[in-house]
Amino acid sequence: MGLLRNIAGGIKALLWKERVERELDEEVRNYLEAAAAEKMGRGMSREGAVREARVEMGSVEGTKEAVRSAGWEHFVGTCWQDLRFGARMLRKSPGFMAVAVVTLALGIGANTAIFSVLNAVVLCPLPVKDPQQLALFTWSAHTKPNFDGHSDYGDCDYQESVRDCSFSVPLFKTMSSEADAFSSITAFAGPLDMAVAGNGTASIARGTFVSGDFFSTLGVNTIIGRPLGPSDDSASASGTLVLSYAYWQRAFGADRSVLGRAVRLDNVPFAIVGVAEPRFTSLTPGKLQDFFIPLSIADRVRGEWWGDNENRVADPDAWWVTLIGRLKPGVSLSQAQMNATAIFRNEMVHGTRSFSKESDDPAISLLPANIGLNGGRTQLTPMLYPLMVGVALILLIACANVGGLTLARSATRQKEMAVRLALGSGRGRMARQLLTEAVLLSLIGGALGIFVAVWGVHVLTALLSSGWEAQPFPFAVKPDWRVLAFTLVVTLAAGILFGLAPALRSTRVDLTPTLKEGTTSSLRATSQMHSRRPVRLGDSLVVIQVALSMIVLVGAGLLVRTLRNLQHLNPGFDARNILLFGVDPHLAGYSDEQTAQIYSTLQQRLSGIPGVTSVSYSENSLVSGSWSANNFHLDGAPAKENINAATLAVGADFFSAMRIPLFRGRAFTSADFSVATANNAAREAVTAAAQPQSASPSGPAVSALHQDYDHSRPVPAIISEAFARKFFAGRDPVGQHLGSPQTKDDEIRHPGPGYIIVGVVGDTKYRDLRRGILPTVYLPLVRNIAHFAVRTESEPTALLKTAREIVSRTGEDLPLFDIRTQTEQIEESLYQERLMSQLSLFFGVLALVLACIGVYGLLSYEVARRTRELGIRMTLGAERSDLLRLVVGEGTLLIVIGAALGTGAAIGVARFLQRMLYGLYATDLQTFATVAILLMVVGLGACCLPACRAMRLDPMVALRDE
């Protein structure tokens, strides 16, 4: 009751102040009358009793003030008074207020914008029900399990071969049925590109394979229709799919009658049964899909080339799905991990198909799904964290800048502070008043900074989207409580940071000399100037600004030079005038033989276009971010001791079309492609005979198939110079044999025909420009996806319409994808470097401008404060050039000190950027020297303006200045 009464009394005092004051006056009056009556009862006269009562009470106003300050409402009231007074004072200085607000708005807005994106990428929870109960399955072992097939789709960022988050479907089913620590476990894989027909023109869309309990495990609903269920995820079920909300709007116009509509995926019929709720954009952050289809149908809808494996769903050697489990109530992550590890270890060591030994210690590690599922985070977080540090430095520079301006302004208010102190105001009360003004200024800057942040978020998302191949930015950047709390904390911290030092400095004023007027203070100031100049707080703030600017500029310089180094790098082929596009006949249901014929026909027809100089194709286009690798066994090497090299399947005339030099041997001929086709057919016959569910031939027949395959002609291969240097040093590699990888005893008994090296070509960049040259083996492309490269005499995009028509005439339902020029593809591969250099350069220029404003503001204030001194100097014979050297020298000294301190700090900070650099070190002397010279030149320009003003002073006017 006492607390409620206290709160009610405080509210009453704030809302009905006059009434409370009247009640207080009446209470004081009643007290004095009661005290006087008591004294009069002891025989005192009324006048004496009243006087005695007043003496005992003390000051009436002091007593009232003590009563007022006893409640919490007094603090609120004085804060309100401080705010009102601060607002009036800021209105009296519109120029100062405008500069300070804009400076703070830029700093706070930049921080809020970067944090908004960082919040969406890293901090936001998964868009599912109770995401804290979801756990990601990962496995580890001392040595890599001996499975044959492995795929991952970017859900985890593990780069180790002995730690991963991909599992086989049979292992998933075993885990799902035996693990009793989970209420349910689900599996998913993708998204993968699939050909969609039956909804207008054939197109490529991205689909994710999911198990039947995917939606129920995650707690995701549909806005229309139903989610996929266990009945949909069976081999006998017809094809069903659930659309994502964005794809439903984009491809079907948000038509609610879409339920039951038939579409074809890779020529397999499907029925649409539902549309996922809008908030479920993806499970793995940064990965967008257009629809979800049952896992059991993966063998009919391939979505990609899976090699010889025709039954990924039932094959225990194919590890390609990611597992997510929902913990039972009351079960901890460690308990569930022990349960899952016991099952996993038993299957790996003692299962039907043994993958590991007991000494390998195979185990399951469970991670919270929001932490373990990285996806697109791995691409963005290396950029966002340095940017966050950069904008934090910008905010510190802004605070130092505004702090310097506030300090200069407070110097003009010293007499006001002295008068208030002389009238009895406490130093703490005055400091709080000045700090309130600073926080008010920061709040105004923060409010304006919100608009800067909104604009910044749009710019950032537009820049970041360039890395997702024309897809929308996969993270929902929107304000939430974390963003609002961050903005408020940054705003208040900025106000306190730049306002604290001037507030404390202003309250230390010396009353006696400050209250005196006339020439005494001016003469004293002049005499101080002739003595050794003390280090002032304003100087320190300028040095801090210059040092922080040096750090930001060095970082920007290193990143800009990295981008320049990569843009001028020789990739090993001629990237000019090449049109790239992808086709995948398998997605439209074409066989390997038909695919090979389509590629040959397309090459011939595209070569006939006027202006086309050459045409070829490859499985992956160069510098696209995609690549393949394979193991080989060198003749004479110990059994099961394989080498690893990058591999690229290419079409006829690939090296001449890409202008990759041929150093030894020959290029591929049509006979080489025939050999590769026959080799594939023989290998598929052996694989089909080995399948348990097939009507296998008798033992002698299988042995005969193996013998035929082993003695067939080896596939012609062309190697890169790097491969020749590494594995055939001192020997001519042309004519040498490469064996297929040996991992099992059966592969030693039946090694297959292997490969015969027919040529050596120059080294090229394969996956991206940053990675070093990889030893590469080129093979004939007779199946799988193909990316065509059309070299033209002029602008290649002008031929795009003709190329589309030729592809449409060559094959039915063959959509084109990955359409761009080779130059555009290289530029897109550098989007991270380009984004970082652009943003860091912008922040560097902003830091430089703020630092120059700080230098200019301090020197302008010094010139104005020392006007009389400068006039005396000129009267005593000083030349105007002497005044120029005096002012410029003072500013130059501060810039040199700041640059020196900033250089030392930049050396330490730049080391964190080393992984982002290319072709230079974090301590690159050229970058540091260039930044230092730039800072000095621009800083001298900022010094010259106040110096010129000092040179134009009239001595007579200056001597009369006070």
Short mmCIF file of N, CA and C in Angstrom, two decimals, residues 545-658:
data_model
loop_
_atom_site.label_atom_id
_atom_site.label_comp_id
_atom_site.label_asym_id
_atom_site.label_seq_id
_atom_site.Cartn_x
_atom_site.Cartn_y
_atom_site.Cartn_z
N GLN A 545 39.97 11.73 -33.66
CA GLN A 545 39.27 11.66 -34.95
C GLN A 545 40.22 11.29 -36.08
N VAL A 546 41.39 11.92 -36.10
CA VAL A 546 42.35 11.63 -37.16
C VAL A 546 42.85 10.18 -37.07
N ALA A 547 43.10 9.71 -35.84
CA ALA A 547 43.58 8.34 -35.67
C ALA A 547 42.53 7.33 -36.12
N LEU A 548 41.28 7.54 -35.73
CA LEU A 548 40.22 6.63 -36.14
C LEU A 548 40.00 6.69 -37.65
N SER A 549 40.10 7.88 -38.22
CA SER A 549 39.97 8.01 -39.68
C SER A 549 41.07 7.25 -40.38
N MET A 550 42.26 7.28 -39.82
CA MET A 550 43.40 6.54 -40.40
C MET A 550 43.08 5.04 -40.45
N ILE A 551 42.48 4.52 -39.38
CA ILE A 551 42.14 3.09 -39.34
C ILE A 551 41.13 2.75 -40.43
N VAL A 552 40.07 3.56 -40.53
CA VAL A 552 39.03 3.29 -41.52
C VAL A 552 39.58 3.43 -42.93
N LEU A 553 40.38 4.45 -43.18
CA LEU A 553 40.93 4.66 -44.52
C LEU A 553 41.91 3.56 -44.92
N VAL A 554 42.71 3.09 -43.98
CA VAL A 554 43.64 1.99 -44.30
C VAL A 554 42.85 0.73 -44.67
N GLY A 555 41.81 0.42 -43.88
CA GLY A 555 40.98 -0.73 -44.22
C GLY A 555 40.35 -0.59 -45.59
N ALA A 556 39.83 0.61 -45.90
CA ALA A 556 39.23 0.84 -47.21
C ALA A 556 40.28 0.71 -48.31
N GLY A 557 41.47 1.25 -48.08
CA GLY A 557 42.51 1.16 -49.09
C GLY A 557 42.94 -0.27 -49.38
N LEU A 558 43.06 -1.08 -48.35
CA LEU A 558 43.44 -2.48 -48.54
C LEU A 558 42.37 -3.23 -49.33
N LEU A 559 41.11 -2.99 -49.02
CA LEU A 559 40.02 -3.69 -49.72
C LEU A 559 39.89 -3.21 -51.16
N VAL A 560 40.07 -1.92 -51.41
CA VAL A 560 40.01 -1.41 -52.78
C VAL A 560 41.16 -1.99 -53.61
N ARG A 561 42.35 -2.08 -53.04
CA ARG A 561 43.47 -2.64 -53.77
C ARG A 561 43.28 -4.14 -54.02
N THR A 562 42.63 -4.83 -53.09
CA THR A 562 42.31 -6.25 -53.30
C THR A 562 41.40 -6.42 -54.51
N LEU A 563 40.35 -5.60 -54.59
CA LEU A 563 39.44 -5.67 -55.74
C LEU A 563 40.19 -5.38 -57.03
N ARG A 564 41.05 -4.39 -57.01
CA ARG A 564 41.81 -4.05 -58.21
C ARG A 564 42.73 -5.20 -58.61
N ASN A 565 43.38 -5.84 -57.66
CA ASN A 565 44.25 -6.97 -57.97
C ASN A 565 43.48 -8.11 -58.63
N LEU A 566 42.28 -8.39 -58.11
CA LEU A 566 41.49 -9.48 -58.67
C LEU A 566 40.95 -9.14 -60.05
N GLN A 567 40.56 -7.87 -60.25
CA GLN A 567 40.02 -7.48 -61.55
C GLN A 567 41.08 -7.50 -62.63
N HIS A 568 42.33 -7.29 -62.27
CA HIS A 568 43.41 -7.29 -63.25
C HIS A 568 44.14 -8.63 -63.30
N LEU A 569 43.60 -9.64 -62.66
CA LEU A 569 44.23 -10.95 -62.66
C LEU A 569 43.97 -11.67 -63.98
N ASN A 570 44.97 -12.35 -64.48
CA ASN A 570 44.83 -13.14 -65.71
C ASN A 570 44.24 -14.50 -65.34
N PRO A 571 42.98 -14.82 -65.78
CA PRO A 571 42.36 -16.08 -65.38
C PRO A 571 42.86 -17.29 -66.17
N GLY A 572 43.70 -17.06 -67.18
CA GLY A 572 44.20 -18.18 -67.99
C GLY A 572 43.41 -18.43 -69.25
N PHE A 573 42.34 -17.64 -69.48
CA PHE A 573 41.55 -17.74 -70.70
C PHE A 573 41.05 -16.35 -71.06
N ASP A 574 40.55 -16.19 -72.29
CA ASP A 574 40.05 -14.90 -72.76
C ASP A 574 38.57 -14.79 -72.43
N ALA A 575 38.23 -13.87 -71.50
CA ALA A 575 36.85 -13.75 -71.03
C ALA A 575 36.02 -12.78 -71.86
N ARG A 576 36.60 -12.16 -72.87
CA ARG A 576 35.89 -11.14 -73.63
C ARG A 576 34.94 -11.76 -74.65
N ASN A 577 33.78 -11.11 -74.84
CA ASN A 577 32.83 -11.45 -75.91
C ASN A 577 32.38 -12.91 -75.85
N ILE A 578 32.01 -13.38 -74.67
CA ILE A 578 31.51 -14.75 -74.52
C ILE A 578 30.14 -14.70 -73.86
N LEU A 579 29.16 -15.31 -74.51
CA LEU A 579 27.82 -15.46 -73.95
C LEU A 579 27.71 -16.85 -73.32
N LEU A 580 27.28 -16.90 -72.07
CA LEU A 580 27.12 -18.17 -71.35
C LEU A 580 25.64 -18.44 -71.10
N PHE A 581 25.25 -19.70 -71.22
CA PHE A 581 23.92 -20.13 -70.78
C PHE A 581 23.96 -21.63 -70.53
N GLY A 582 23.08 -22.07 -69.63
CA GLY A 582 23.04 -23.48 -69.27
C GLY A 582 21.79 -24.16 -69.80
N VAL A 583 21.93 -25.42 -70.16
CA VAL A 583 20.79 -26.28 -70.52
C VAL A 583 21.01 -27.63 -69.84
N ASP A 584 19.90 -28.28 -69.50
CA ASP A 584 19.98 -29.60 -68.87
C ASP A 584 18.87 -30.48 -69.43
N PRO A 585 19.15 -31.19 -70.51
CA PRO A 585 18.11 -32.04 -71.12
C PRO A 585 17.59 -33.12 -70.18
N HIS A 586 18.39 -33.57 -69.21
CA HIS A 586 17.91 -34.60 -68.29
C HIS A 586 16.68 -34.13 -67.51
N LEU A 587 16.61 -32.83 -67.20
CA LEU A 587 15.47 -32.32 -66.46
C LEU A 587 14.19 -32.39 -67.28
N ALA A 588 14.33 -32.42 -68.60
CA ALA A 588 13.16 -32.53 -69.47
C ALA A 588 12.90 -33.97 -69.89
N GLY A 589 13.65 -34.93 -69.31
CA GLY A 589 13.38 -36.34 -69.56
C GLY A 589 14.17 -36.95 -70.69
N TYR A 590 15.18 -36.28 -71.20
CA TYR A 590 15.97 -36.84 -72.31
C TYR A 590 16.99 -37.85 -71.78
N SER A 591 17.28 -38.86 -72.59
CA SER A 591 18.27 -39.88 -72.22
C SER A 591 19.67 -39.36 -72.49
N ASP A 592 20.68 -40.16 -72.08
CA ASP A 592 22.07 -39.75 -72.30
C ASP A 592 22.37 -39.63 -73.79
N GLU A 593 21.88 -40.58 -74.58
CA GLU A 593 22.13 -40.53 -76.02
C GLU A 593 21.48 -39.30 -76.64
N GLN A 594 20.24 -39.00 -76.24
CA GLN A 594 19.56 -37.82 -76.76
C GLN A 594 20.26 -36.53 -76.31
N THR A 595 20.75 -36.54 -75.07
CA THR A 595 21.46 -35.37 -74.56
C THR A 595 22.70 -35.08 -75.38
N ALA A 596 23.49 -36.12 -75.66
CA ALA A 596 24.70 -35.94 -76.45
C ALA A 596 24.37 -35.40 -77.84
N GLN A 597 23.28 -35.88 -78.42
CA GLN A 597 22.87 -35.42 -79.75
C GLN A 597 22.42 -33.96 -79.70
N ILE A 598 21.71 -33.58 -78.63
CA ILE A 598 21.26 -32.19 -78.48
C ILE A 598 22.45 -31.26 -78.38
N TYR A 599 23.45 -31.64 -77.59
CA TYR A 599 24.63 -30.79 -77.43
C TYR A 599 25.35 -30.62 -78.76
N SER A 600 25.51 -31.70 -79.52
CA SER A 600 26.20 -31.62 -80.81
C SER A 600 25.43 -30.74 -81.78
N THR A 601 24.09 -30.90 -81.80
CA THR A 601 23.26 -30.10 -82.70
C THR A 601 23.31 -28.62 -82.32
N LEU A 602 23.21 -28.34 -81.03
CA LEU A 602 23.28 -26.96 -80.57
C LEU A 602 24.61 -26.32 -80.95
N GLN A 603 25.70 -27.06 -80.79
CA GLN A 603 27.01 -26.51 -81.12
C GLN A 603 27.09 -26.16 -82.60
N GLN A 604 26.55 -27.03 -83.46
CA GLN A 604 26.59 -26.77 -84.89
C GLN A 604 25.73 -25.58 -85.27
N ARG A 605 24.51 -25.52 -84.71
CA ARG A 605 23.59 -24.44 -85.09
C ARG A 605 24.04 -23.09 -84.54
N LEU A 606 24.55 -23.08 -83.32
CA LEU A 606 25.03 -21.82 -82.75
C LEU A 606 26.27 -21.31 -83.50
N SER A 607 27.10 -22.24 -83.97
CA SER A 607 28.30 -21.83 -84.73
C SER A 607 27.92 -21.17 -86.05
N GLY A 608 26.72 -21.47 -86.56
CA GLY A 608 26.29 -20.89 -87.83
C GLY A 608 25.70 -19.50 -87.72
N ILE A 609 25.56 -18.96 -86.53
CA ILE A 609 25.02 -17.61 -86.36
C ILE A 609 26.06 -16.61 -86.86
N PRO A 610 25.66 -15.65 -87.69
CA PRO A 610 26.62 -14.62 -88.13
C PRO A 610 27.20 -13.87 -86.94
N GLY A 611 28.49 -13.67 -86.94
CA GLY A 611 29.16 -12.97 -85.85
C GLY A 611 29.70 -13.88 -84.77
N VAL A 612 29.38 -15.19 -84.83
CA VAL A 612 29.89 -16.15 -83.86
C VAL A 612 31.19 -16.75 -84.38
N THR A 613 32.22 -16.69 -83.57
CA THR A 613 33.53 -17.20 -84.00
C THR A 613 33.78 -18.63 -83.53
N SER A 614 33.23 -19.03 -82.38
CA SER A 614 33.43 -20.40 -81.89
C SER A 614 32.40 -20.68 -80.81
N VAL A 615 32.10 -21.98 -80.62
CA VAL A 615 31.11 -22.43 -79.64
C VAL A 615 31.61 -23.71 -79.01
N SER A 616 31.45 -23.83 -77.71
CA SER A 616 31.71 -25.08 -77.02
C SER A 616 30.88 -25.11 -75.74
N TYR A 617 31.12 -26.12 -74.92
CA TYR A 617 30.33 -26.26 -73.70
C TYR A 617 31.14 -27.06 -72.68
N SER A 618 30.74 -26.94 -71.43
CA SER A 618 31.40 -27.66 -70.35
C SER A 618 30.39 -27.90 -69.24
N GLU A 619 30.71 -28.84 -68.36
CA GLU A 619 29.79 -29.16 -67.27
C GLU A 619 29.59 -27.96 -66.35
N ASN A 620 30.66 -27.29 -65.98
CA ASN A 620 30.61 -26.05 -65.21
C ASN A 620 31.30 -24.97 -66.02
N SER A 621 30.74 -23.78 -66.04
CA SER A 621 31.45 -22.68 -66.67
C SER A 621 32.54 -22.20 -65.74
N LEU A 622 33.58 -21.66 -66.32
CA LEU A 622 34.73 -21.24 -65.54
C LEU A 622 34.40 -20.02 -64.68
N VAL A 623 34.99 -19.99 -63.47
CA VAL A 623 34.82 -18.90 -62.50
C VAL A 623 33.34 -18.68 -62.20
N SER A 624 32.61 -19.77 -62.01
CA SER A 624 31.19 -19.68 -61.68
C SER A 624 30.91 -20.01 -60.22
N GLY A 625 31.92 -20.43 -59.48
CA GLY A 625 31.72 -20.85 -58.10
C GLY A 625 31.47 -22.34 -57.98
N SER A 626 31.16 -23.01 -59.08
CA SER A 626 30.93 -24.47 -59.08
C SER A 626 32.18 -25.18 -59.58
N TRP A 627 32.40 -26.36 -59.05
CA TRP A 627 33.54 -27.15 -59.51
C TRP A 627 33.34 -28.60 -59.10
N SER A 628 34.13 -29.47 -59.68
CA SER A 628 34.08 -30.90 -59.37
C SER A 628 35.51 -31.39 -59.15
N ALA A 629 35.61 -32.45 -58.41
CA ALA A 629 36.92 -33.07 -58.15
C ALA A 629 36.73 -34.57 -58.09
N ASN A 630 37.82 -35.29 -58.31
CA ASN A 630 37.76 -36.75 -58.30
C ASN A 630 39.12 -37.30 -57.89
N ASN A 631 39.10 -38.55 -57.44
CA ASN A 631 40.34 -39.24 -57.10
C ASN A 631 40.83 -40.06 -58.29
N PHE A 632 42.12 -40.18 -58.42
CA PHE A 632 42.75 -41.00 -59.46
C PHE A 632 43.85 -41.82 -58.80
N HIS A 633 44.23 -42.89 -59.49
CA HIS A 633 45.31 -43.74 -59.01
C HIS A 633 46.41 -43.77 -60.05
N LEU A 634 47.60 -43.30 -59.64
CA LEU A 634 48.72 -43.28 -60.57
C LEU A 634 49.31 -44.68 -60.72
N ASP A 635 49.65 -45.01 -61.94
CA ASP A 635 50.28 -46.31 -62.18
C ASP A 635 51.60 -46.40 -61.40
N GLY A 636 51.79 -47.51 -60.70
CA GLY A 636 52.99 -47.74 -59.91
C GLY A 636 52.86 -47.28 -58.48
N ALA A 637 51.79 -46.57 -58.14
CA ALA A 637 51.58 -46.13 -56.76
C ALA A 637 51.03 -47.28 -55.94
N PRO A 638 51.24 -47.29 -54.61
CA PRO A 638 50.68 -48.36 -53.77
C PRO A 638 49.17 -48.43 -53.89
N ALA A 639 48.62 -49.62 -53.65
CA ALA A 639 47.17 -49.82 -53.73
C ALA A 639 46.47 -48.89 -52.73
N LYS A 640 45.34 -48.36 -53.15
CA LYS A 640 44.47 -47.49 -52.35
C LYS A 640 45.13 -46.15 -51.99
N GLU A 641 46.26 -45.85 -52.62
CA GLU A 641 46.88 -44.54 -52.41
C GLU A 641 46.55 -43.67 -53.62
N ASN A 642 45.51 -42.86 -53.47
CA ASN A 642 44.96 -42.09 -54.58
C ASN A 642 45.43 -40.64 -54.52
N ILE A 643 45.32 -39.98 -55.63
CA ILE A 643 45.55 -38.54 -55.70
C ILE A 643 44.22 -37.86 -56.00
N ASN A 644 44.11 -36.59 -55.65
CA ASN A 644 42.88 -35.85 -55.90
C ASN A 644 43.17 -34.69 -56.83
N ALA A 645 42.27 -34.46 -57.76
CA ALA A 645 42.45 -33.36 -58.72
C ALA A 645 41.08 -32.84 -59.12
N ALA A 646 41.04 -31.58 -59.52
CA ALA A 646 39.81 -31.01 -60.06
C ALA A 646 39.52 -31.65 -61.40
N THR A 647 38.25 -31.83 -61.70
CA THR A 647 37.84 -32.41 -62.98
C THR A 647 36.81 -31.50 -63.64
N LEU A 648 36.86 -31.44 -64.95
CA LEU A 648 35.88 -30.67 -65.72
C LEU A 648 35.61 -31.40 -67.02
N ALA A 649 34.35 -31.79 -67.21
CA ALA A 649 33.94 -32.42 -68.46
C ALA A 649 33.64 -31.32 -69.47
N VAL A 650 34.22 -31.43 -70.67
CA VAL A 650 34.10 -30.36 -71.67
C VAL A 650 33.67 -30.95 -73.00
N GLY A 651 33.16 -30.07 -73.86
CA GLY A 651 32.76 -30.48 -75.20
C GLY A 651 33.87 -30.27 -76.21
N ALA A 652 33.53 -30.56 -77.47
CA ALA A 652 34.51 -30.39 -78.54
C ALA A 652 34.87 -28.92 -78.70
N ASP A 653 36.11 -28.66 -79.05
CA ASP A 653 36.64 -27.31 -79.32
C ASP A 653 36.58 -26.40 -78.10
N PHE A 654 36.56 -26.96 -76.90
CA PHE A 654 36.46 -26.12 -75.70
C PHE A 654 37.68 -25.23 -75.52
N PHE A 655 38.85 -25.79 -75.73
CA PHE A 655 40.08 -25.04 -75.46
C PHE A 655 40.30 -23.94 -76.48
N SER A 656 39.95 -24.21 -77.74
CA SER A 656 40.08 -23.15 -78.74
C SER A 656 39.02 -22.07 -78.53
N ALA A 657 37.81 -22.45 -78.11
CA ALA A 657 36.76 -21.46 -77.88
C ALA A 657 37.11 -20.55 -76.71
N MET A 658 37.68 -21.12 -75.64
CA MET A 658 38.04 -20.33 -74.47
C MET A 658 39.44 -19.74 -74.60
#
